[in-house]
Coordinates of C-alpha atoms in Angstrom, one line a residue:
M156 CA 0.1 0.0 0.1
Q157 CA 1.7 2.9 -1.3
D158 CA -0.3 5.7 1.5
R159 CA 2.0 3.3 4.3
S160 CA 4.9 4.0 6.3
P161 CA 6.1 1.2 8.3
V162 CA 6.0 0.8 12.1
S163 CA 8.0 -1.5 14.6
V164 CA 6.5 -2.6 17.7
I165 CA 8.9 -4.2 20.6
D166 CA 6.5 -5.9 23.5
I167 CA 8.9 -7.2 26.5
G168 CA 6.8 -9.5 28.2
S169 CA 7.6 -11.5 31.2
N170 CA 8.3 -14.7 29.1
S171 CA 8.8 -13.7 25.3
I172 CA 10.0 -10.2 23.7
R173 CA 8.7 -10.2 20.2
L174 CA 9.5 -7.6 17.3
V175 CA 6.7 -7.1 14.9
V176 CA 7.3 -4.6 11.8
Y177 CA 3.8 -3.8 10.7
E178 CA 2.9 -2.2 7.0
G179 CA 1.9 0.3 8.8
V180 CA -0.8 2.0 11.5
A181 CA -4.2 0.4 9.6
R182 CA -7.6 -0.7 10.6
S183 CA -6.4 -4.2 9.4
P184 CA -2.4 -4.0 10.2
T185 CA -0.4 -6.2 8.3
L186 CA 3.0 -7.8 9.2
L187 CA 6.3 -7.1 7.5
F188 CA 7.9 -8.9 9.9
N189 CA 7.8 -10.8 13.0
E190 CA 10.3 -12.2 15.8
K191 CA 10.3 -13.4 19.3
M192 CA 12.4 -14.7 21.9
L193 CA 11.8 -16.8 24.7
A194 CA 13.9 -14.8 27.4
G195 CA 12.1 -15.8 30.5
L196 CA 12.7 -12.5 32.1
G197 CA 9.9 -13.0 35.3
K198 CA 10.6 -16.8 35.9
S199 CA 12.3 -16.2 39.5
I200 CA 10.7 -12.6 40.0
V201 CA 8.8 -14.4 42.8
T202 CA 11.4 -15.4 45.0
T203 CA 13.9 -13.0 44.0
G204 CA 11.7 -10.1 43.1
K205 CA 14.4 -9.2 40.2
L206 CA 14.5 -10.4 36.5
D207 CA 15.7 -13.5 35.5
P208 CA 20.0 -12.5 34.8
D209 CA 20.5 -14.8 32.2
G210 CA 17.1 -13.5 30.7
V211 CA 18.7 -10.1 30.8
S212 CA 21.8 -10.5 29.5
R213 CA 19.8 -12.5 26.3
A214 CA 17.4 -9.9 25.9
I215 CA 19.9 -7.1 25.8
E216 CA 22.0 -8.6 23.3
E217 CA 18.8 -9.5 21.3
F218 CA 17.4 -5.4 21.2
R219 CA 20.8 -4.6 19.0
R220 CA 19.4 -7.1 16.6
F221 CA 15.8 -5.9 16.9
R222 CA 16.3 -2.2 16.4
A223 CA 18.9 -3.5 13.4
L224 CA 15.9 -5.6 11.6
S225 CA 13.9 -2.1 12.2
Q226 CA 16.2 -0.3 10.6
Q227 CA 16.3 -2.8 7.7
A228 CA 12.5 -3.5 7.3
G229 CA 12.2 0.7 6.7
A230 CA 10.3 1.2 10.0
Q231 CA 9.5 5.1 10.9
S232 CA 9.2 4.6 13.9
L233 CA 10.0 2.6 16.6
H234 CA 7.5 1.7 20.0
V235 CA 8.5 -0.3 22.8
L236 CA 6.2 -1.9 25.5
A237 CA 6.9 -3.4 28.7
T238 CA 4.8 -5.6 31.1
A239 CA 4.2 -7.3 34.1
A240 CA 8.1 -8.3 34.9
A241 CA 9.9 -5.0 33.6
R242 CA 7.2 -2.7 35.8
E243 CA 7.7 -5.2 39.4
A244 CA 11.2 -6.0 39.5
E245 CA 13.3 -4.5 41.8
N246 CA 16.4 -3.7 38.8
G247 CA 13.3 -3.3 36.4
P248 CA 14.3 0.4 35.7
E249 CA 18.0 -1.0 35.2
F250 CA 17.1 -2.8 32.7
I251 CA 14.6 -0.4 30.8
H252 CA 17.4 2.1 30.8
R253 CA 19.5 0.1 29.1
A254 CA 17.7 -1.4 26.7
E255 CA 16.3 2.5 25.7
E256 CA 19.8 3.3 24.9
I257 CA 20.3 0.3 22.5
L258 CA 17.1 1.0 20.9
G259 CA 17.3 4.5 21.2
T260 CA 13.8 5.1 22.0
E261 CA 11.8 5.7 25.1
I262 CA 10.4 2.3 26.6
Q263 CA 6.7 2.8 27.6
V264 CA 6.4 0.2 31.1
L265 CA 2.8 -0.4 30.7
S266 CA 0.8 -0.2 34.2
G267 CA -1.8 -2.6 34.6
R268 CA -4.8 -0.6 33.8
E269 CA -3.0 0.5 30.4
E270 CA -1.9 -3.2 29.7
A271 CA -5.5 -4.7 30.0
R272 CA -6.6 -1.5 27.9
Y273 CA -4.6 -2.1 25.1
S274 CA -5.3 -6.1 25.5
A275 CA -9.3 -4.6 25.0
Y276 CA -8.5 -3.2 22.1
G277 CA -6.6 -5.7 20.3
I278 CA -9.9 -7.7 20.6
M279 CA -11.7 -4.5 19.4
S280 CA -9.0 -4.8 16.5
G281 CA -9.3 -8.1 15.4
F282 CA -12.9 -8.8 16.1
H283 CA -16.3 -7.2 14.8
E284 CA -18.7 -6.0 17.6
P285 CA -17.1 -8.3 20.3
D286 CA -19.0 -9.0 23.5
G287 CA -17.6 -10.4 26.2
I288 CA -14.7 -10.7 29.0
V289 CA -10.9 -10.1 27.4
G290 CA -8.1 -12.5 29.2
D291 CA -4.8 -11.5 28.5
L292 CA -2.3 -14.1 29.8
G293 CA 1.2 -13.2 29.7
G294 CA 3.9 -14.8 31.6
G295 CA 3.8 -12.6 34.7
S296 CA 0.0 -11.5 34.8
L297 CA -3.3 -12.0 33.7
E298 CA -5.3 -9.0 32.6
L299 CA -9.5 -9.3 32.6
V300 CA -11.6 -6.5 31.3
D301 CA -15.0 -6.5 30.1
V302 CA -15.5 -5.3 26.2
A303 CA -19.0 -4.7 24.3
G304 CA -18.8 -3.1 21.0
S305 CA -16.3 -0.2 21.2
T306 CA -17.3 0.1 25.2
M307 CA -14.5 -1.1 27.6
G308 CA -16.0 -2.2 31.4
D309 CA -14.4 -3.0 34.7
G310 CA -10.9 -4.1 34.4
I311 CA -8.4 -5.8 36.4
T312 CA -4.8 -7.0 36.6
L313 CA -4.1 -10.6 38.7
P314 CA -0.5 -11.9 39.2
L315 CA -1.4 -15.1 37.2
G316 CA 0.9 -15.3 34.1
G317 CA 2.3 -18.9 33.7
L318 CA 5.9 -18.0 35.0
R319 CA 4.9 -16.4 37.7
L320 CA 1.9 -18.8 38.6
K321 CA 4.4 -22.1 38.3
E322 CA 6.7 -20.5 40.9
M323 CA 4.2 -19.4 43.4
A324 CA 2.8 -22.8 43.2
E325 CA 6.0 -24.7 43.6
G326 CA 5.2 -26.4 40.5
S327 CA 2.0 -28.2 42.2
T328 CA -0.7 -27.4 39.8
Q329 CA -3.4 -28.6 42.5
N330 CA -1.8 -25.3 44.2
A331 CA -1.8 -23.4 41.2
A332 CA -6.0 -23.5 40.8
K333 CA -6.3 -23.0 44.8
I334 CA -4.1 -19.5 43.7
A335 CA -5.9 -18.8 40.7
R336 CA -9.0 -19.6 42.3
D337 CA -8.7 -17.0 45.2
E338 CA -7.2 -14.3 42.9
I339 CA -9.9 -14.5 40.1
A340 CA -12.5 -14.0 43.4
R341 CA -11.0 -10.4 43.1
A342 CA -13.0 -9.7 40.0
P343 CA -16.4 -11.0 41.5
W344 CA -18.3 -8.7 37.8
L345 CA -17.0 -11.8 36.0
K346 CA -19.9 -13.4 36.3
E347 CA -21.7 -10.6 34.3
G348 CA -20.0 -12.5 31.3
A349 CA -22.1 -15.3 31.8
G350 CA -23.5 -16.4 28.6
R351 CA -21.1 -14.5 26.3
A352 CA -17.2 -14.9 25.2
F353 CA -14.3 -14.9 26.5
Y354 CA -11.7 -14.0 24.4
C355 CA -8.3 -15.8 25.0
V356 CA -5.0 -13.9 24.5
G357 CA -1.9 -14.7 24.9
G358 CA 1.0 -17.5 24.0
T359 CA 0.2 -20.0 26.2
W360 CA -3.5 -19.7 25.9
R361 CA -2.6 -19.5 21.6
N362 CA -0.3 -23.1 22.0
L363 CA -3.3 -24.6 24.3
A364 CA -5.4 -24.1 21.3
R365 CA -3.0 -25.4 18.7
L366 CA -2.7 -28.4 20.6
H367 CA -6.7 -28.8 20.6
M368 CA -6.6 -28.7 16.9
S369 CA -4.4 -31.3 16.9
V370 CA -6.2 -33.6 19.1
T371 CA -9.9 -33.1 17.1
K372 CA -7.4 -33.1 13.7
Y373 CA -9.4 -29.5 13.4
P374 CA -9.1 -28.8 9.3
L375 CA -8.1 -25.0 9.6
Q376 CA -4.9 -24.0 11.0
V377 CA -5.6 -20.4 11.5
M378 CA -5.4 -19.2 15.2
H379 CA -7.5 -15.9 15.5
H380 CA -11.0 -16.8 16.3
Y381 CA -10.8 -20.5 16.7
E382 CA -13.3 -21.3 19.0
L383 CA -13.8 -24.0 21.8
D384 CA -17.3 -25.4 23.9
P385 CA -16.7 -25.1 27.5
Q386 CA -18.8 -27.9 28.1
K387 CA -17.7 -30.3 25.5
H388 CA -13.9 -29.4 25.4
L389 CA -13.8 -29.8 29.4
A390 CA -12.2 -33.1 29.9
F391 CA -9.7 -31.8 27.2
L392 CA -8.9 -28.6 29.6
K393 CA -8.7 -30.9 32.9
R394 CA -6.3 -33.3 31.0
V395 CA -3.7 -30.4 30.4
A396 CA -4.1 -29.3 33.6
R397 CA -3.0 -32.0 35.0
G398 CA 0.2 -32.0 32.9
D399 CA -0.8 -35.4 31.1
L400 CA 0.8 -34.0 28.0
E401 CA 3.4 -36.5 26.5
K402 CA 1.2 -39.1 24.7
M403 CA -1.2 -36.0 23.3
R404 CA -1.5 -35.9 19.2
G405 CA 0.5 -32.8 18.2
I406 CA 2.4 -32.2 21.3
G407 CA 5.6 -31.8 19.6
R408 CA 4.5 -28.9 17.9
V409 CA 4.7 -26.7 21.1
S410 CA 7.8 -25.7 22.1
K411 CA 9.6 -27.2 25.6
N412 CA 9.5 -23.5 26.8
R413 CA 6.0 -23.6 26.6
R414 CA 4.5 -26.7 27.1
A415 CA 5.8 -26.3 30.5
L416 CA 3.5 -23.4 31.2
L417 CA 0.2 -25.1 29.6
P418 CA -0.8 -27.0 32.7
Y419 CA -0.7 -23.4 34.7
G420 CA -2.9 -21.7 31.4
A421 CA -5.5 -24.7 31.6
T422 CA -5.7 -24.4 35.0
V423 CA -6.7 -20.8 35.0
L424 CA -8.7 -21.0 32.0
L425 CA -10.7 -23.4 34.1
E426 CA -10.9 -21.0 37.0
V427 CA -12.0 -18.2 34.7
M428 CA -14.6 -20.5 33.3
R429 CA -16.3 -21.3 36.9
A430 CA -16.5 -17.9 37.8
M431 CA -17.7 -16.7 34.7
K432 CA -19.4 -19.5 32.6
P433 CA -18.9 -18.1 29.2
S434 CA -20.6 -19.4 26.3
K435 CA -17.6 -20.1 24.0
L436 CA -13.9 -19.9 24.6
I437 CA -12.6 -18.0 21.2
I438 CA -9.0 -17.8 20.9
S439 CA -7.2 -14.3 19.6
A440 CA -4.1 -13.7 17.5
N441 CA -4.5 -9.7 18.1
G442 CA -3.1 -8.4 21.7
V443 CA -1.0 -5.6 23.4
R444 CA 0.7 -4.8 20.1
E445 CA -2.2 -4.6 18.1
G446 CA -4.2 -3.0 20.9
Y447 CA -1.3 -0.4 20.6
L448 CA -1.7 0.6 16.9
F449 CA -5.4 0.7 17.3
S450 CA -5.0 3.5 19.9
L451 CA -3.0 5.2 17.4
L452 CA -5.8 5.3 14.8
K453 CA -8.8 7.9 14.3
E454 CA -12.0 8.0 15.9
E455 CA -13.3 6.8 12.4
Q456 CA -10.9 4.7 11.2
R457 CA -11.7 2.5 14.2
R458 CA -14.8 2.2 13.6
S459 CA -14.4 0.7 10.4
D460 CA -15.2 -3.3 9.7
P461 CA -11.5 -4.6 9.7
L462 CA -12.7 -7.5 7.4
L463 CA -14.1 -5.0 5.1
S464 CA -11.2 -2.9 5.2
A465 CA -9.0 -6.0 4.5
A466 CA -10.7 -6.8 1.7
R467 CA -10.9 -3.7 0.1
E468 CA -7.0 -3.3 0.5
M469 CA -6.6 -6.9 -1.1
A470 CA -8.7 -6.2 -3.8
L471 CA -6.9 -2.8 -4.9
L472 CA -3.7 -5.0 -5.0
R473 CA -4.9 -8.1 -6.3
S474 CA -8.1 -7.6 -8.6
R475 CA -8.0 -6.3 -12.2
S476 CA -10.6 -3.4 -10.8
H477 CA -11.1 -2.9 -7.1
I478 CA -14.5 -0.5 -8.2
H479 CA -15.7 -3.6 -10.2
A480 CA -15.5 -5.3 -6.8
Q481 CA -17.5 -3.1 -5.1
E482 CA -19.9 -2.8 -7.6
L483 CA -20.4 -6.6 -7.1
A484 CA -21.0 -6.8 -3.4
E485 CA -23.5 -3.9 -3.8
W486 CA -25.4 -5.8 -6.7
T487 CA -25.1 -9.1 -5.0
G488 CA -26.9 -7.2 -2.1
E489 CA -29.5 -6.2 -4.3
A490 CA -29.7 -10.0 -6.2
F491 CA -30.4 -11.4 -2.4
R492 CA -33.4 -9.5 -1.5
A493 CA -34.7 -10.2 -5.4
L494 CA -34.4 -13.9 -4.7
G495 CA -36.1 -13.3 -0.8
V496 CA -32.7 -14.5 0.6
E497 CA -32.5 -13.3 4.1
E498 CA -29.1 -12.3 5.4
S499 CA -27.7 -11.5 9.5
E500 CA -25.7 -8.5 9.7
D501 CA -22.2 -11.1 9.7
D502 CA -24.1 -13.0 6.3
A503 CA -23.9 -9.4 4.5
R504 CA -20.5 -8.7 5.6
Y505 CA -19.4 -12.1 4.7
R506 CA -20.9 -12.0 1.1
Q507 CA -19.7 -8.4 0.7
A508 CA -15.9 -9.4 1.3
A509 CA -16.5 -12.5 -0.9
C510 CA -17.0 -9.9 -3.9
L511 CA -14.2 -7.8 -3.0
L512 CA -11.9 -10.9 -2.6
A513 CA -13.9 -12.9 -6.2
D514 CA -10.8 -11.9 -8.2
I515 CA -7.5 -11.8 -6.3
G516 CA -7.2 -15.3 -8.7
W517 CA -7.2 -13.4 -11.7
R518 CA -3.3 -13.9 -12.6
A519 CA -3.3 -17.9 -11.6
H520 CA -3.4 -20.3 -14.3
P521 CA -7.1 -20.9 -15.1
E522 CA -7.0 -24.7 -13.9
Y523 CA -5.9 -23.0 -10.3
R524 CA -7.4 -19.8 -10.2
G525 CA -10.3 -21.1 -8.0
T526 CA -7.7 -23.2 -5.6
Q527 CA -5.2 -20.4 -5.3
S528 CA -8.3 -18.2 -4.1
L529 CA -9.5 -20.6 -1.9
N530 CA -6.0 -20.9 0.0
I531 CA -5.8 -17.1 0.3
I532 CA -8.7 -16.7 1.7
A533 CA -9.0 -19.8 3.9
H534 CA -5.4 -19.4 5.3
G535 CA -5.2 -15.6 5.4
S536 CA -4.5 -13.0 8.1
F537 CA -8.2 -11.6 8.3
S538 CA -9.8 -10.6 11.0
G539 CA -13.6 -10.1 12.1
I540 CA -14.9 -13.2 10.7
N541 CA -14.9 -16.4 12.5
H542 CA -14.0 -20.0 11.0
P543 CA -17.5 -20.8 9.4
G544 CA -17.3 -17.4 7.7
R545 CA -14.2 -18.0 6.4
A546 CA -15.0 -21.2 5.0
Y547 CA -18.1 -19.1 3.3
V548 CA -16.4 -16.6 1.5
A549 CA -13.3 -19.1 0.0
L550 CA -16.3 -21.7 -1.1
A551 CA -17.8 -19.2 -2.7
I552 CA -14.7 -18.1 -4.9
M553 CA -14.3 -21.5 -5.3
F554 CA -17.7 -21.9 -6.8
R555 CA -17.3 -18.9 -9.1
H556 CA -14.1 -20.4 -10.7
E557 CA -14.8 -24.2 -10.6
G558 CA -18.7 -24.4 -11.2
L559 CA -21.7 -25.0 -9.1
F560 CA -22.2 -29.0 -8.9
D561 CA -19.0 -30.6 -7.9
D562 CA -19.8 -31.8 -4.6
N563 CA -15.8 -33.5 -4.0
L564 CA -14.7 -29.3 -4.3
S565 CA -13.0 -28.5 -0.5
P566 CA -14.4 -31.3 1.6
E567 CA -12.8 -29.8 4.5
M568 CA -14.2 -26.1 3.5
R569 CA -17.6 -27.5 3.6
Q570 CA -17.3 -29.3 7.1
L571 CA -16.3 -25.9 8.4
A572 CA -19.1 -24.2 6.7
T573 CA -21.7 -25.5 7.9
P574 CA -24.4 -27.0 5.3
R575 CA -26.4 -23.0 5.3
Y576 CA -23.3 -21.5 4.3
A577 CA -21.8 -24.2 2.0
E578 CA -25.5 -24.0 0.2
R579 CA -25.1 -19.8 0.5
A580 CA -21.1 -20.1 -1.2
R581 CA -23.2 -22.1 -3.9
L582 CA -25.7 -19.6 -4.7
L583 CA -23.1 -16.4 -4.2
G584 CA -20.8 -18.3 -6.6
G585 CA -23.5 -18.7 -9.1
L586 CA -24.2 -14.9 -9.1
M587 CA -20.8 -14.3 -9.7
R588 CA -20.6 -16.5 -12.9
V589 CA -23.6 -14.4 -14.2
A590 CA -22.0 -11.2 -13.4
Y591 CA -18.6 -11.7 -14.1
L592 CA -19.8 -12.7 -18.2
L593 CA -21.9 -9.8 -18.5
S594 CA -19.1 -7.3 -16.7
A595 CA -15.8 -9.0 -18.3
S596 CA -14.6 -8.0 -14.9
M597 CA -14.7 -4.0 -15.7
P598 CA -16.5 -1.5 -13.8
G599 CA -19.7 0.1 -15.1
V600 CA -22.0 -2.9 -16.1
I601 CA -23.2 -4.6 -12.9
P602 CA -24.7 -1.3 -11.5
R603 CA -27.1 -1.3 -14.8
L604 CA -28.3 -5.1 -14.3
K605 CA -31.7 -4.8 -12.8
W606 CA -34.4 -7.3 -11.5
E607 CA -37.7 -7.5 -12.2
K608 CA -40.4 -9.8 -10.7
R609 CA -43.0 -10.6 -13.5
E610 CA -46.4 -12.0 -13.5
D611 CA -45.7 -14.9 -14.7
G612 CA -44.0 -15.8 -11.4
S613 CA -40.6 -15.8 -12.9
I614 CA -37.5 -13.5 -12.1
A615 CA -35.8 -11.6 -14.5
L616 CA -32.5 -10.1 -14.9
L617 CA -32.4 -7.1 -17.2
I618 CA -29.4 -6.6 -19.3
P619 CA -29.7 -2.7 -20.1
R620 CA -30.8 -2.3 -24.5
D621 CA -27.6 -0.5 -24.8
R622 CA -25.6 -3.3 -24.0
A623 CA -28.2 -6.0 -25.6
D624 CA -24.9 -7.7 -27.3
L625 CA -23.6 -8.7 -23.9
M626 CA -26.2 -11.2 -24.2
G627 CA -25.4 -15.1 -25.5
E628 CA -25.1 -18.3 -24.8
R629 CA -22.7 -18.7 -21.9
P630 CA -24.7 -16.1 -19.8
L631 CA -27.9 -17.6 -20.4
G632 CA -26.5 -21.2 -19.7
R633 CA -25.3 -19.7 -16.4
M634 CA -28.3 -18.1 -15.5
A635 CA -30.1 -21.6 -16.0
H636 CA -27.4 -23.1 -13.7
L637 CA -28.2 -20.0 -10.8
A638 CA -32.0 -21.1 -11.4
R639 CA -31.2 -24.8 -10.6
V640 CA -29.3 -24.1 -7.7
T641 CA -32.4 -21.4 -6.1
G642 CA -35.0 -23.5 -7.7
L643 CA -36.7 -20.0 -8.7
N644 CA -37.6 -19.5 -12.5
L645 CA -35.2 -17.2 -13.5
V646 CA -34.5 -15.6 -16.7
L647 CA -32.5 -13.5 -18.7
D648 CA -33.6 -10.5 -20.7
V649 CA -32.8 -7.8 -22.5
A650 CA -34.8 -4.2 -20.5
R651 CA -37.4 -2.9 -23.0
E652 CA -35.9 0.4 -22.6

């Protein structure tokens, strides 16, 4: 994107330190470069009151590399955030001073309240109209905050980060459960989250979800907006909390450092669930870093839809005409209404995103346009969309390229999409197949294609008279396919005037 200036954020956590270079400050930020180190700064803070000396030495050396990488990536600014361990350790100020000298910029040592706020902003950045409790589990602390749309409610910081809890519990998950229960009792407002979502932020919970994906053989390895049913998967969480990990399918995908903290992460999650009784657990790839970037946006930008913002950018970068893509999004809304198809708010958002992304595979070999498009959408770093929604969008584009009646196309996406979204994708793909043959993928024609309900019960799509030559055998054939999908009497005709 030509209007962007790269920006770097370094997040100094109690367990990990990460550098992320973003393409720019945007509603749906794109990563240019991402690297982390597991320093374990806070692993002995309970007993010594100080940052781990080996972790400090390794971190200081790594900061030189992080600064060089930031400069190499062309970042115009470098923002450094430090969380629980750095703000609480006796030698934290000394460590921060040394780091500032190397990085050449001031480090923001976040208070617990600030950390909770940026965690909440991270969820607002990555989800459309979130509603629930955000939990950000780091190495040193757990931040809990209530979020409803763009409104942030009560928040609290608890000393329940994985490294700290392991040390306080002296390696006993039974002790850890009692400590977590006592600490979580300090947030009585958690019960207000009953029946709402719990948003899981932080590396330990992401690795817990990664393990769950392996155990259940989940078909889409995308972490953001991965959902777990609290009751259905209670046995899994209890098994992890017991530390019964070595024979679990996929445990090798979790680093040994993270593996040691999984029982404590599961223990904290179980205690949150006991106090809150959420309807679902939702994993977030966004956290404090994305929340900090979100705080830099203007209010108008914050209110925009993260999914549609990203889809519009992709259309601008990869479609033959981003204007055509926007026309298609508007026209398919008219088509759904004409055909009597009702949409929820999310249904409409996903349909619009599919239209904006419908032409991103046009440069691929014709035999692979559908597959390439599906892979980009299914595995892309989109936010503001759940996994069934991803499958809906991806399948719609696959149908647009591959045809409507091959039931062997992408069984994994069909499984994720649910039968309702799978059929909705077929319908949307059918509309696209008609529209692209009449527009040649260029703007100007689609807005003039109008629907007309006729006395004989048919529904006609009318081509403007001055574009009558667009009528032909192939558009008529594709309209017949669309009629077969809908079960309606659909015809393609030329307008009288």
